Short mmCIF file of C-alpha atoms and ligand atoms in Angstrom, two decimals:
data_model
loop_
_atom_site.label_atom_id
_atom_site.label_comp_id
_atom_site.label_asym_id
_atom_site.label_seq_id
_atom_site.Cartn_x
_atom_site.Cartn_y
_atom_site.Cartn_z
CA MET A 1 17.52 20.75 13.24
CA PHE A 2 16.76 17.58 15.10
CA ASN A 3 20.13 16.99 16.28
CA ARG A 4 21.11 14.02 18.84
CA ARG A 5 21.05 16.80 22.13
CA ASN A 6 17.62 17.21 21.21
CA PHE A 7 16.47 14.23 20.28
CA LEU A 8 17.66 13.02 24.07
CA LYS A 9 15.79 15.70 25.33
CA VAL A 10 12.50 15.15 23.77
CA SER A 11 12.73 11.42 24.27
CA SER A 12 13.65 11.83 28.00
CA LEU A 13 10.56 14.31 28.46
CA SER A 14 8.32 12.18 26.80
CA SER A 15 9.26 9.07 28.60
CA MET A 16 11.10 10.40 31.89
CA ALA A 17 14.29 8.26 30.74
CA LEU A 18 14.98 4.73 30.03
CA LEU A 19 13.26 2.39 31.91
CA VAL A 20 13.72 -1.26 31.25
CA LYS A 21 11.32 -3.65 33.09
CA LYS A 22 11.86 -7.19 33.96
CA ASN A 23 9.16 -8.92 35.15
CA LEU A 24 9.44 -12.93 35.41
CA ILE A 25 6.47 -14.27 34.27
CA PRO A 26 5.71 -18.11 34.96
CA GLY A 27 7.58 -19.93 32.39
CA ASP A 28 11.00 -19.81 31.35
CA PHE A 29 11.45 -15.90 29.52
CA GLU A 30 11.15 -12.29 30.69
CA ALA A 31 8.61 -9.89 29.81
CA ILE A 32 10.28 -6.59 28.40
CA SER A 33 8.61 -3.06 28.88
CA ILE A 34 10.92 -0.45 27.37
CA LYS A 35 9.51 3.27 28.41
CA THR A 36 11.55 5.27 26.07
CA ARG A 37 11.31 6.02 22.46
CA PRO A 38 12.25 5.21 19.82
CA VAL A 39 12.33 1.73 20.02
CA VAL A 40 13.02 -1.10 17.25
CA ILE A 41 12.37 -4.58 17.29
CA SER A 42 13.02 -7.58 14.64
CA THR A 43 12.61 -11.12 14.46
CA TRP A 44 15.46 -13.92 14.86
CA ASP A 45 19.08 -12.71 15.48
CA ALA A 46 19.82 -11.38 12.18
CA GLY A 47 17.38 -8.54 13.26
CA LEU A 48 20.79 -7.64 15.45
CA ALA A 49 22.24 -5.95 11.95
CA ALA A 50 18.65 -4.47 11.03
CA ASN A 51 18.26 -3.10 14.19
CA LYS A 52 21.64 -1.21 14.11
CA GLU A 53 20.64 0.19 10.88
CA ALA A 54 17.28 1.29 11.51
CA TRP A 55 19.01 2.87 15.01
CA LYS A 56 20.96 5.05 12.97
CA ILE A 57 17.89 6.84 11.28
CA LEU A 58 16.00 6.53 14.63
CA ILE A 59 18.46 8.26 16.79
CA ASN A 60 18.72 11.45 14.76
CA GLY A 61 15.21 12.08 14.83
CA GLY A 62 14.17 9.96 11.51
CA ARG A 63 11.16 8.40 10.96
CA ALA A 64 9.93 4.97 11.61
CA LEU A 65 9.31 4.09 8.09
CA ASP A 66 12.46 4.50 6.80
CA ALA A 67 13.86 2.83 9.52
CA VAL A 68 12.13 0.00 8.87
CA GLU A 69 13.12 0.42 5.22
CA LYS A 70 16.53 0.65 5.93
CA GLY A 71 17.18 -1.74 8.60
CA VAL A 72 15.35 -5.05 6.85
CA MET A 73 17.67 -4.31 3.95
CA VAL A 74 20.73 -4.91 5.55
CA THR A 75 19.29 -8.64 5.99
CA GLU A 76 17.85 -8.44 1.82
CA GLY A 77 21.16 -7.50 1.04
CA SER A 78 23.35 -10.70 3.07
CA ARG A 79 23.91 -13.84 2.31
CA ASN A 80 21.37 -16.13 4.02
CA CYS A 81 18.61 -19.18 3.15
CA CYS A 82 15.50 -16.80 3.23
CA VAL A 83 15.74 -13.15 2.66
CA GLY A 84 16.79 -11.61 -0.42
CA LEU A 85 18.13 -12.78 -3.71
CA GLY A 86 20.86 -15.30 -2.21
CA ALA A 87 18.00 -17.28 -0.53
CA ASN A 88 16.74 -21.01 -1.44
CA PRO A 89 14.84 -20.66 -4.85
CA ASP A 90 11.23 -22.36 -5.46
CA ARG A 91 11.29 -25.97 -6.25
CA ASP A 92 11.26 -24.64 -9.96
CA GLY A 93 15.37 -22.98 -9.09
CA TYR A 94 13.58 -19.56 -9.20
CA VAL A 95 14.17 -17.07 -6.08
CA THR A 96 10.76 -15.18 -5.61
CA LEU A 97 10.69 -12.49 -2.73
CA ASP A 98 7.86 -11.23 -1.00
CA ALA A 99 7.97 -8.19 1.74
CA SER A 100 5.32 -5.45 2.69
CA ILE A 101 5.95 -2.21 4.56
CA MET A 102 3.27 -0.21 6.40
CA ASP A 103 3.57 3.44 7.99
CA GLU A 104 1.97 5.53 10.85
CA ASN A 105 -1.02 6.77 8.59
CA PHE A 106 -2.33 3.06 7.15
CA ASN A 107 -0.18 3.54 3.93
CA CYS A 108 0.91 0.61 3.12
CA GLY A 109 2.38 -1.66 0.04
CA SER A 110 3.81 -4.79 -0.74
CA VAL A 111 5.45 -7.02 -3.52
CA ALA A 112 4.82 -10.81 -3.79
CA ALA A 113 6.63 -13.25 -6.32
CA LEU A 114 9.11 -10.91 -7.17
CA GLU A 115 12.38 -12.25 -9.06
CA ARG A 116 15.49 -10.58 -9.77
CA ILE A 117 15.27 -7.45 -7.61
CA LYS A 118 17.50 -7.21 -4.66
CA HIS A 119 15.66 -4.89 -2.30
CA PRO A 120 11.75 -6.03 -2.30
CA ILE A 121 11.10 -3.75 0.79
CA SER A 122 12.23 -0.52 -1.53
CA VAL A 123 9.98 -1.91 -4.09
CA ALA A 124 7.06 -2.19 -1.57
CA ARG A 125 7.38 1.48 -0.26
CA ARG A 126 7.34 2.39 -3.91
CA VAL A 127 3.91 0.54 -4.58
CA MET A 128 2.83 2.53 -1.59
CA GLU A 129 3.94 5.78 -2.26
CA LYS A 130 3.73 5.99 -6.10
CA THR A 131 0.81 3.74 -7.10
CA PRO A 132 -2.99 3.74 -5.76
CA HIS A 133 -2.49 0.07 -4.98
CA VAL A 134 -1.31 -1.67 -2.22
CA MET A 135 0.31 -5.06 -4.11
CA LEU A 136 1.70 -5.42 -7.04
CA VAL A 137 2.77 -9.46 -7.94
CA GLY A 138 5.23 -11.36 -10.21
CA GLU A 139 6.03 -10.19 -13.49
CA GLY A 140 3.87 -6.83 -12.85
CA ALA A 141 6.00 -6.19 -9.57
CA GLN A 142 9.15 -6.75 -11.50
CA LEU A 143 8.26 -4.78 -14.69
CA PHE A 144 6.77 -1.47 -12.28
CA ALA A 145 10.28 -2.28 -10.37
CA VAL A 146 12.42 -1.86 -13.60
CA ALA A 147 10.14 1.15 -14.39
CA GLU A 148 11.29 2.71 -11.13
CA GLY A 149 15.04 2.74 -11.97
CA PHE A 150 15.54 -0.70 -9.78
CA LYS A 151 18.61 -3.16 -11.25
CA LEU A 152 17.00 -6.32 -12.88
CA GLU A 153 19.83 -8.59 -11.30
CA GLU A 154 21.45 -11.88 -13.42
CA GLN A 155 18.73 -14.81 -12.97
CA LYS A 156 21.48 -16.60 -10.95
CA LEU A 157 21.27 -18.52 -7.57
CA SER A 158 23.85 -17.96 -5.27
CA PRO A 159 26.46 -20.60 -4.30
CA GLU A 160 24.53 -21.56 -1.05
CA ALA A 161 21.02 -21.95 -3.08
CA GLN A 162 22.76 -23.67 -5.79
CA LYS A 163 24.08 -26.33 -3.54
CA GLU A 164 21.07 -26.58 -1.58
CA TYR A 165 18.69 -26.51 -4.78
CA ASN A 166 20.99 -29.68 -6.46
CA ASN A 167 20.46 -31.41 -2.94
CA TRP A 168 17.00 -30.79 -3.26
CA ILE A 169 16.13 -31.78 -6.63
CA LYS A 170 17.65 -35.20 -6.06
CA ASN A 171 14.31 -36.44 -4.54
CA SER A 172 12.10 -33.38 -5.54
CA ASP A 173 10.43 -33.83 -2.09
CA TYR A 174 7.72 -31.23 -1.40
CA LYS A 175 6.44 -30.33 1.38
CA SER A 176 5.47 -27.69 3.73
CA PRO A 177 8.32 -26.48 6.13
CA VAL A 178 7.76 -28.47 9.22
CA ILE A 179 8.86 -26.33 12.48
CA ASN A 180 11.18 -23.66 11.34
CA ILE A 181 13.43 -22.29 14.00
CA GLU A 182 16.07 -20.49 12.74
CA ASN A 183 18.37 -20.01 15.45
CA LYS A 184 18.45 -23.39 16.73
CA GLN A 185 22.17 -24.57 15.97
CA ASP A 186 25.04 -22.15 16.42
CA HIS A 187 25.44 -20.43 12.94
CA GLY A 188 26.84 -17.36 13.11
CA PRO A 189 25.22 -14.37 11.93
CA PHE A 190 23.55 -16.13 9.14
CA ALA A 191 20.68 -18.41 9.45
CA PRO A 192 21.34 -22.06 8.66
CA ALA A 193 20.37 -23.37 5.06
CA ILE A 194 19.20 -26.60 6.82
CA LEU A 195 18.27 -27.69 10.78
CA GLU A 196 19.92 -30.24 12.52
CA ASN A 197 16.51 -32.16 12.30
CA GLY A 198 17.54 -32.06 8.27
CA GLU A 199 14.36 -29.75 7.61
CA TRP A 200 14.65 -26.86 5.64
CA ASN A 201 15.34 -23.33 7.32
CA HIS A 202 13.24 -20.80 6.99
CA ASP A 203 14.19 -16.84 8.21
CA THR A 204 11.19 -13.96 7.74
CA ILE A 205 12.84 -10.25 8.91
CA GLY A 206 10.13 -8.60 10.34
CA MET A 207 10.53 -5.07 12.13
CA VAL A 208 8.52 -2.72 14.08
CA ALA A 209 9.51 0.23 15.04
CA MET A 210 8.52 3.59 16.88
CA ASP A 211 10.39 6.89 16.32
CA ALA A 212 11.27 10.05 18.66
CA ASN A 213 7.55 11.57 17.22
CA GLY A 214 5.98 8.41 18.48
CA ASN A 215 4.97 7.27 15.67
CA LEU A 216 4.98 3.72 14.38
CA SER A 217 6.00 1.66 11.24
CA GLY A 218 6.81 -1.98 10.08
CA SER A 219 8.17 -3.78 7.43
CA CYS A 220 8.26 -7.61 6.59
CA THR A 221 10.91 -9.39 4.20
CA THR A 222 11.42 -13.14 2.73
CA SER A 223 12.53 -15.38 0.30
CA GLY A 224 9.24 -17.74 1.58
CA ALA A 225 9.45 -21.41 2.08
CA GLY A 226 12.23 -22.90 0.59
CA PHE A 227 11.41 -25.36 -2.38
CA LYS A 228 7.86 -24.07 -2.02
CA MET A 229 5.54 -24.25 -5.47
CA ARG A 230 5.84 -22.11 -8.23
CA GLY A 231 3.57 -18.71 -7.13
CA ARG A 232 3.22 -19.75 -3.31
CA VAL A 233 2.87 -16.48 -1.71
CA GLY A 234 3.18 -16.57 2.09
CA ASP A 235 1.90 -14.26 5.01
CA SER A 236 4.69 -11.47 4.77
CA PRO A 237 3.64 -9.40 2.05
CA VAL A 238 -0.07 -9.59 3.14
CA ILE A 239 -1.34 -6.96 5.14
CA GLY A 240 -2.88 -7.82 8.17
CA ALA A 241 -1.37 -11.41 7.92
CA GLY A 242 2.85 -10.38 8.06
CA LEU A 243 2.57 -6.97 9.15
CA TYR A 244 -0.02 -4.71 10.25
CA VAL A 245 0.67 -1.04 11.97
CA ASP A 246 -2.35 1.27 13.76
CA ASN A 247 -0.32 4.20 14.75
CA ALA A 248 -3.35 4.38 17.34
CA VAL A 249 -2.63 1.27 18.87
CA GLY A 250 0.50 -0.52 17.82
CA ALA A 251 2.09 -2.54 15.46
CA CYS A 252 3.10 -6.40 14.84
CA THR A 253 4.88 -8.29 12.65
CA ALA A 254 4.84 -12.79 12.13
CA THR A 255 7.52 -15.25 11.03
CA GLY A 256 7.03 -18.94 10.60
CA GLN A 257 4.27 -20.74 8.50
CA GLY A 258 2.79 -18.01 6.07
CA GLU A 259 -0.47 -20.26 5.61
CA ASP A 260 -0.72 -20.04 8.94
CA VAL A 261 -0.20 -16.71 10.00
CA ILE A 262 -2.82 -15.67 6.75
CA ARG A 263 -5.69 -17.95 8.17
CA ILE A 264 -6.00 -16.24 11.34
CA CYS A 265 -4.93 -12.63 10.00
CA GLY A 266 -2.23 -12.86 12.54
CA SER A 267 -0.53 -9.38 12.84
CA TYR A 268 -4.08 -7.76 12.41
CA ALA A 269 -5.53 -9.70 15.38
CA VAL A 270 -2.67 -9.05 17.73
CA VAL A 271 -3.30 -5.49 17.19
CA GLU A 272 -6.79 -5.89 17.93
CA PHE A 273 -6.00 -7.47 21.16
CA MET A 274 -3.87 -4.31 22.03
CA ARG A 275 -6.38 -1.92 21.05
CA GLN A 276 -9.03 -3.94 23.63
CA GLY A 277 -5.85 -3.48 26.30
CA SER A 278 -3.67 -6.23 26.01
CA LEU A 279 -0.27 -5.49 25.97
CA PRO A 280 1.95 -6.58 23.13
CA GLU A 281 3.12 -9.81 24.88
CA ASP A 282 -0.14 -11.12 26.16
CA ALA A 283 -1.58 -9.59 22.55
CA CYS A 284 0.64 -12.31 20.67
CA ARG A 285 -0.07 -15.11 23.47
CA LYS A 286 -3.82 -14.75 22.98
CA THR A 287 -3.10 -14.84 19.10
CA ILE A 288 -0.85 -17.71 19.16
CA HIS A 289 -3.93 -19.78 21.57
CA ARG A 290 -6.38 -18.57 18.89
CA LEU A 291 -3.99 -20.46 16.14
CA VAL A 292 -3.42 -23.44 18.29
CA LYS A 293 -7.62 -24.01 19.05
CA ILE A 294 -7.65 -23.63 14.75
CA LEU A 295 -5.09 -25.77 14.37
CA GLY A 296 -5.24 -28.79 16.93
CA GLU A 297 -2.46 -31.70 16.73
CA LYS A 298 -1.03 -29.60 13.39
CA ALA A 299 0.11 -26.95 16.00
CA LYS A 300 2.79 -29.23 17.45
CA THR A 301 4.58 -29.25 14.04
CA ILE A 302 4.94 -25.83 12.66
CA GLN A 303 6.37 -22.45 13.76
CA VAL A 304 4.80 -19.13 13.93
CA ALA A 305 5.76 -16.52 16.28
CA PHE A 306 4.78 -12.38 16.63
CA LEU A 307 6.49 -9.56 17.65
CA ALA A 308 4.36 -6.41 18.41
CA VAL A 309 4.93 -2.97 19.98
CA ASN A 310 2.54 -0.84 21.42
CA LYS A 311 1.72 3.11 21.33
CA LYS A 312 3.33 3.86 24.85
CA GLY A 313 6.89 1.55 23.51
CA ASP A 314 5.90 -1.42 25.27
CA VAL A 315 7.23 -4.62 23.21
CA GLY A 316 6.96 -8.49 23.36
CA SER A 317 6.34 -11.41 21.38
CA PHE A 318 5.16 -15.00 22.14
CA SER A 319 5.78 -18.31 19.82
CA LEU A 320 4.44 -21.41 18.84
CA GLN A 321 7.45 -23.27 19.50
CA PRO A 322 10.34 -22.51 21.69
CA GLY A 323 13.43 -21.50 20.13
CA PHE A 324 12.18 -17.82 19.09
CA ASN A 325 14.03 -14.74 19.81
CA TYR A 326 14.03 -11.41 18.54
CA ALA A 327 16.12 -8.29 18.52
CA LEU A 328 15.79 -5.35 20.52
CA LYS A 329 17.10 -1.46 20.06
CA SER A 330 16.59 1.13 22.47
CA GLU A 331 18.56 3.91 23.89
CA GLY A 332 21.22 2.04 25.77
CA VAL A 333 19.73 -1.69 25.11
CA GLU A 334 20.70 -4.04 22.46
CA LYS A 335 19.55 -7.36 22.87
CA LEU A 336 18.55 -10.32 21.93
CA VAL A 337 15.40 -11.65 24.22
CA LYS A 338 13.89 -15.00 24.31
CA ALA A 339 10.45 -14.83 23.63
CA ASN A 340 8.08 -17.33 25.35
CA SER A 341 6.09 -20.27 23.75
CA TYR A 342 3.12 -22.16 23.99
CA PHE A 343 4.75 -25.46 23.91
N1 LIG B 401 6.30 -16.39 7.03
C1 LIG B 401 7.06 -16.29 6.01
C2 LIG B 401 6.71 -16.92 4.85
O1 LIG B 401 5.56 -18.17 5.10
O2 LIG B 401 6.60 -17.00 3.56
#
C-alpha cells in the first residue's frame, strides 16, 4: 500500500526534499522551480479549489490522470461564467461544453459542443478509454455520454447565465471576446460574468500535474467564448492546442482566445520548446512571442496564456496580457502565482 509515509519517503528521495526557488527576472514576476513531486498547476484562481481536489489523489500516491480529472470537475460543478453547465450559453441560448484529457502514454480523449452533461471532462476520459477515437462532438458525444451512464441534465440556463443572456440578446452583438482576463476584479471564488470594461469574461480551466511516480497528465475544460456562434469550438478540446502531454518532456495547457491558440498548436509548441531544452516559462514565452509575430497588432486585443510543467517538476507560465495567474500546489506549497506577460 502506498501510504503517506512511504509517499513522503519516495518523494524526498527522488527530489531531495522540497526546494522552491524564486528567481527574480527582469520584469515584475517570479520564476518558480518546484523540485519535488507530485505537483499540480492550473489556470486562474479557480484553480486553487481544483488543485485541492487533485492533491487528495496525488498525496496518496494516485495517478496524475485521476488527479487532473477530479481536479477540474470541481470547477465544472461550480457556478461560474465559463466552465460547466452554469456558464454562459452560445448566441442561440445553449450551453455547449468542450473538454480534453491526456495521460502519460499519449492516450487522449476529448468532447466538443457537448450539451446537458455536467462533467464533460469525464466524458472526454471515457472517449479516451472506451472508444477507438480521440474526439466526439455534439449530438454524438451526448449520445455516447448517455450510453455510458452520464445523466442528461435539464436544458436550462443557470439564473446568472439567463440574466446575462437576456442582456446580451437585446443587441445580439456578436463579436469575439477581446481581452479576457479573469482575475481583473474582486469576484470571490468565481470569475465575473462581465469584466470592468464590459467585455464578457472567459475562464477556461486547464490543469497539468506530475504524480509521485513522475508521470504527467493534463486536462482542460470550458464552455468556450460566451455568446459564441453555435457550433464554435475553441482550443480546449483540440489536442496540441489547449492541451498536450509528452511524458518524456513535459505538459502544457492553455487559456484565452482559442482561435489563436489553435493556429499555432500552442500547447504542442510549448512542449516542443521544452524538448529543445527550454524551461517551462521560457517555452511558454517563446510560444507567446511566436503568436505575437503572427498576429501583429491584433495581439494587443486578445489574451492567451500557457502553463507548463516539465519532466523535472519545474513549472512556468507566460501570458500575452498582464493579469494572468495560476494556482500551484506541491508539498507544503499552495499559492497563486502571477505570470509574466508580453505586454
Ligand atoms: N480557450 C477556450 C476557448 O477559446 O474556448
